[in-house]
Amino acid sequence: MREVDYAVRAYQWRYDKEAELLAHFTACIMNMWAKRRIRGRDLYRPANNAPGKVIDLEKKRREFEEAVRSIGPDAIPVKRGGGKVNG
């Protein structure tokens, strides 16, 4: 279930980044006709960055280390560039 949770979080992160980019471009276009400056963050704020929410970096580090211990650092060999891994 943890892998599903990580996949969902990654999807939400990618969605938020794309939405922030679109909000920035939209704000740039709107600024041509607006009397006051409009920013991308005025149009879109991701739910993960809600005011008052603090990310516990120590907890995230422990979760990462636990995941590495449980699956091992060499469990999934990765080769940059999209090719097959020889071995």
XYZ file of N, CA and C in Angstrom:
261
model
N 0.817 -1.202 0.000
C 0.000 0.000 0.000
C 0.864 1.270 0.000
N 2.055 1.162 0.553
C 2.923 2.341 0.585
C 3.295 2.774 -0.826
N 3.513 1.786 -1.710
C 3.867 2.113 -3.095
C 2.729 2.855 -3.786
N 1.501 2.452 -3.503
C 0.340 3.139 -4.080
C 0.277 4.570 -3.550
N 0.536 4.728 -2.266
C 0.542 6.067 -1.670
C 1.594 6.950 -2.326
N 2.795 6.388 -2.556
C 3.851 7.156 -3.209
C 3.461 7.512 -4.642
N 2.813 6.586 -5.336
C 2.386 6.854 -6.710
C 1.340 7.964 -6.742
N 0.418 7.947 -5.792
C -0.614 8.989 -5.730
C 0.013 10.337 -5.408
N 0.939 10.352 -4.472
C 1.607 11.608 -4.128
C 2.401 12.160 -5.315
N 3.063 11.267 -6.054
C 3.823 11.703 -7.223
C 2.892 12.280 -8.279
N 1.732 11.648 -8.480
C 0.755 12.171 -9.438
C 0.279 13.554 -9.009
N -0.037 13.708 -7.737
C -0.490 15.014 -7.236
C 0.599 16.068 -7.397
N 1.850 15.696 -7.138
C 2.955 16.634 -7.278
C 3.087 17.091 -8.732
N 3.033 16.123 -9.674
C 3.135 16.477 -11.097
C 1.964 17.348 -11.528
N 0.765 17.023 -11.048
C -0.421 17.812 -11.374
C -0.261 19.241 -10.862
N 0.216 19.380 -9.637
C 0.406 20.709 -9.060
C 1.440 21.513 -9.838
N 2.535 20.872 -10.233
C 3.570 21.590 -10.990
C 3.030 22.054 -12.336
N 2.272 21.205 -13.014
C 1.690 21.595 -14.303
C 0.671 22.718 -14.129
N -0.144 22.626 -13.086
C -1.148 23.655 -12.833
C -0.489 24.985 -12.466
N 0.600 24.938 -11.712
C 1.322 26.171 -11.380
C 1.884 26.827 -12.633
N 2.413 26.018 -13.541
C 2.957 26.546 -14.783
C 1.855 27.181 -15.635
N 0.727 26.505 -15.758
C -0.392 27.068 -16.514
C -0.915 28.346 -15.869
N -0.952 28.391 -14.551
C -1.397 29.597 -13.853
C -0.430 30.748 -14.120
N 0.865 30.449 -14.165
C 1.852 31.491 -14.452
C 1.643 32.058 -15.850
N 1.478 31.179 -16.847
C 1.273 31.646 -18.211
C -0.029 32.426 -18.340
N -1.066 31.967 -17.672
C -2.346 32.677 -17.701
C -2.212 34.057 -17.068
N -1.485 34.134 -15.962
C -1.274 35.432 -15.303
C -0.496 36.377 -16.217
N 0.483 35.850 -16.953
C 1.247 36.694 -17.883
C 0.334 37.300 -18.939
N -0.585 36.500 -19.459
C -1.514 37.004 -20.462
C -2.487 38.008 -19.841
N -2.986 37.709 -18.645
C -3.940 38.595 -17.980
C -3.313 39.944 -17.636
N -2.011 39.949 -17.369
C -1.346 41.195 -16.973
C -1.329 42.235 -18.087
N -1.547 41.803 -19.332
C -1.594 42.776 -20.427
C -2.784 43.711 -20.290
N -3.869 43.233 -19.706
C -5.090 44.031 -19.609
C -5.466 44.402 -18.177
N -4.766 43.882 -17.204
C -5.122 44.150 -15.809
C -4.516 45.463 -15.331
N -5.179 46.101 -14.403
C -4.668 47.347 -13.835
C -3.693 47.073 -12.696
N -3.826 45.925 -12.075
C -2.874 45.547 -11.032
C -2.191 44.254 -11.441
N -1.016 44.006 -10.879
C -0.236 42.831 -11.247
C -0.878 41.560 -10.709
N -1.027 40.580 -11.559
C -1.581 39.282 -11.187
C -0.451 38.263 -11.256
N -0.353 37.443 -10.241
C 0.679 36.413 -10.193
C 0.041 35.040 -10.376
N 0.874 34.098 -10.763
C 0.382 32.732 -10.911
C -0.158 32.165 -9.615
N 0.494 32.521 -8.509
C 0.026 31.984 -7.220
C -1.294 32.623 -6.769
N -1.679 33.749 -7.394
C -3.002 34.314 -7.127
C -4.091 33.475 -7.783
N -3.727 32.791 -8.868
C -4.704 31.997 -9.612
C -4.761 30.548 -9.144
N -3.630 30.012 -8.679
C -3.600 28.613 -8.257
C -2.641 28.438 -7.099
N -3.141 27.809 -6.061
C -2.309 27.435 -4.918
C -2.510 25.949 -4.665
N -1.431 25.178 -4.708
C -1.586 23.739 -4.459
C -2.036 23.473 -3.031
N -2.816 22.435 -2.871
C -3.342 22.087 -1.544
C -2.229 21.680 -0.594
N -1.128 21.128 -1.130
C -0.029 20.673 -0.275
C 0.693 21.823 0.396
N 0.625 23.017 -0.159
C 1.317 24.173 0.403
C 0.357 25.080 1.166
N -0.612 24.472 1.820
C -1.571 25.261 2.579
C -0.856 25.998 3.705
N -1.263 27.226 4.006
C -0.619 27.961 5.090
C -0.743 27.204 6.413
N 0.326 27.183 7.165
C 0.317 26.528 8.455
C 0.739 25.067 8.414
N 0.817 24.485 7.214
C 1.236 23.097 7.108
C 2.753 23.059 7.033
N 3.363 22.333 7.951
C 4.815 22.240 8.017
C 5.232 20.829 7.624
N 6.186 20.738 6.716
C 6.690 19.436 6.293
C 7.804 19.024 7.239
N 7.667 17.840 7.816
C 8.662 17.321 8.740
C 9.738 16.598 7.939
N 10.862 17.270 7.688
C 11.920 16.704 6.870
C 12.575 15.500 7.534
N 12.668 15.510 8.833
C 13.254 14.380 9.551
C 12.389 13.129 9.368
N 11.072 13.304 9.426
C 10.158 12.175 9.219
C 10.298 11.647 7.793
N 10.390 12.545 6.806
C 10.561 12.130 5.414
C 11.881 11.375 5.227
N 12.930 11.832 5.891
C 14.221 11.167 5.791
C 14.146 9.763 6.379
N 13.479 9.607 7.542
C 13.324 8.286 8.152
C 12.514 7.352 7.253
N 11.435 7.870 6.647
C 10.629 7.052 5.734
C 11.463 6.578 4.541
N 12.281 7.475 3.985
C 13.129 7.109 2.860
C 14.127 6.036 3.259
N 14.787 6.222 4.390
C 15.774 5.238 4.846
C 15.116 3.885 5.121
N 13.899 3.906 5.665
C 13.183 2.652 5.917
C 12.860 1.952 4.590
N 12.454 2.720 3.586
C 12.150 2.129 2.282
C 13.402 1.535 1.650
N 14.526 2.225 1.746
C 15.775 1.709 1.189
C 16.185 0.434 1.910
N 16.019 0.388 3.234
C 16.355 -0.825 3.991
C 15.453 -1.987 3.597
N 14.158 -1.707 3.385
C 13.225 -2.799 3.116
C 13.385 -3.382 1.711
N 13.702 -2.552 0.712
C 13.851 -3.091 -0.638
C 15.297 -3.191 -1.075
N 16.185 -2.535 -0.367
C 17.599 -2.583 -0.704
C 17.961 -1.518 -1.719
N 19.172 -0.985 -1.625
C 19.555 0.101 -2.527
C 19.749 -0.357 -3.964
N 19.991 -1.666 -4.207
C 20.218 -2.168 -5.556
C 19.042 -2.985 -6.071
N 17.866 -2.832 -5.487
C 16.721 -3.649 -5.860
C 16.268 -3.375 -7.291
N 16.276 -2.133 -7.711
C 15.831 -1.771 -9.049
C 16.964 -1.008 -9.723
N 17.779 -1.688 -10.543
C 18.854 -0.967 -11.217
C 18.280 -0.007 -12.248
N 18.813 1.190 -12.275
C 18.313 2.220 -13.164
C 19.453 2.658 -14.082
N 19.171 2.709 -15.374
C 20.140 3.214 -16.332
C 19.536 4.451 -16.971
N 20.210 5.564 -16.844
C 19.727 6.805 -17.421
C 19.733 6.706 -18.941
N 18.777 7.321 -19.574
C 18.726 7.345 -21.024
C 17.672 6.412 -21.598
N 16.982 5.668 -20.765
C 15.870 4.847 -21.227
C 16.254 3.496 -21.814
N 17.522 3.122 -21.787
C 17.937 1.842 -22.340
C 17.740 0.720 -21.355
N 17.960 -0.503 -21.841
C 17.863 -1.674 -20.961
C 19.087 -1.748 -20.062
N 18.896 -2.344 -18.906
C 20.002 -2.537 -17.972
C 20.656 -3.861 -18.300
N 21.946 -3.842 -18.508
C 22.682 -5.082 -18.783
C 23.002 -5.774 -17.478
N 22.823 -7.052 -17.447
C 23.220 -7.732 -16.223
C 22.519 -8.955 -15.948
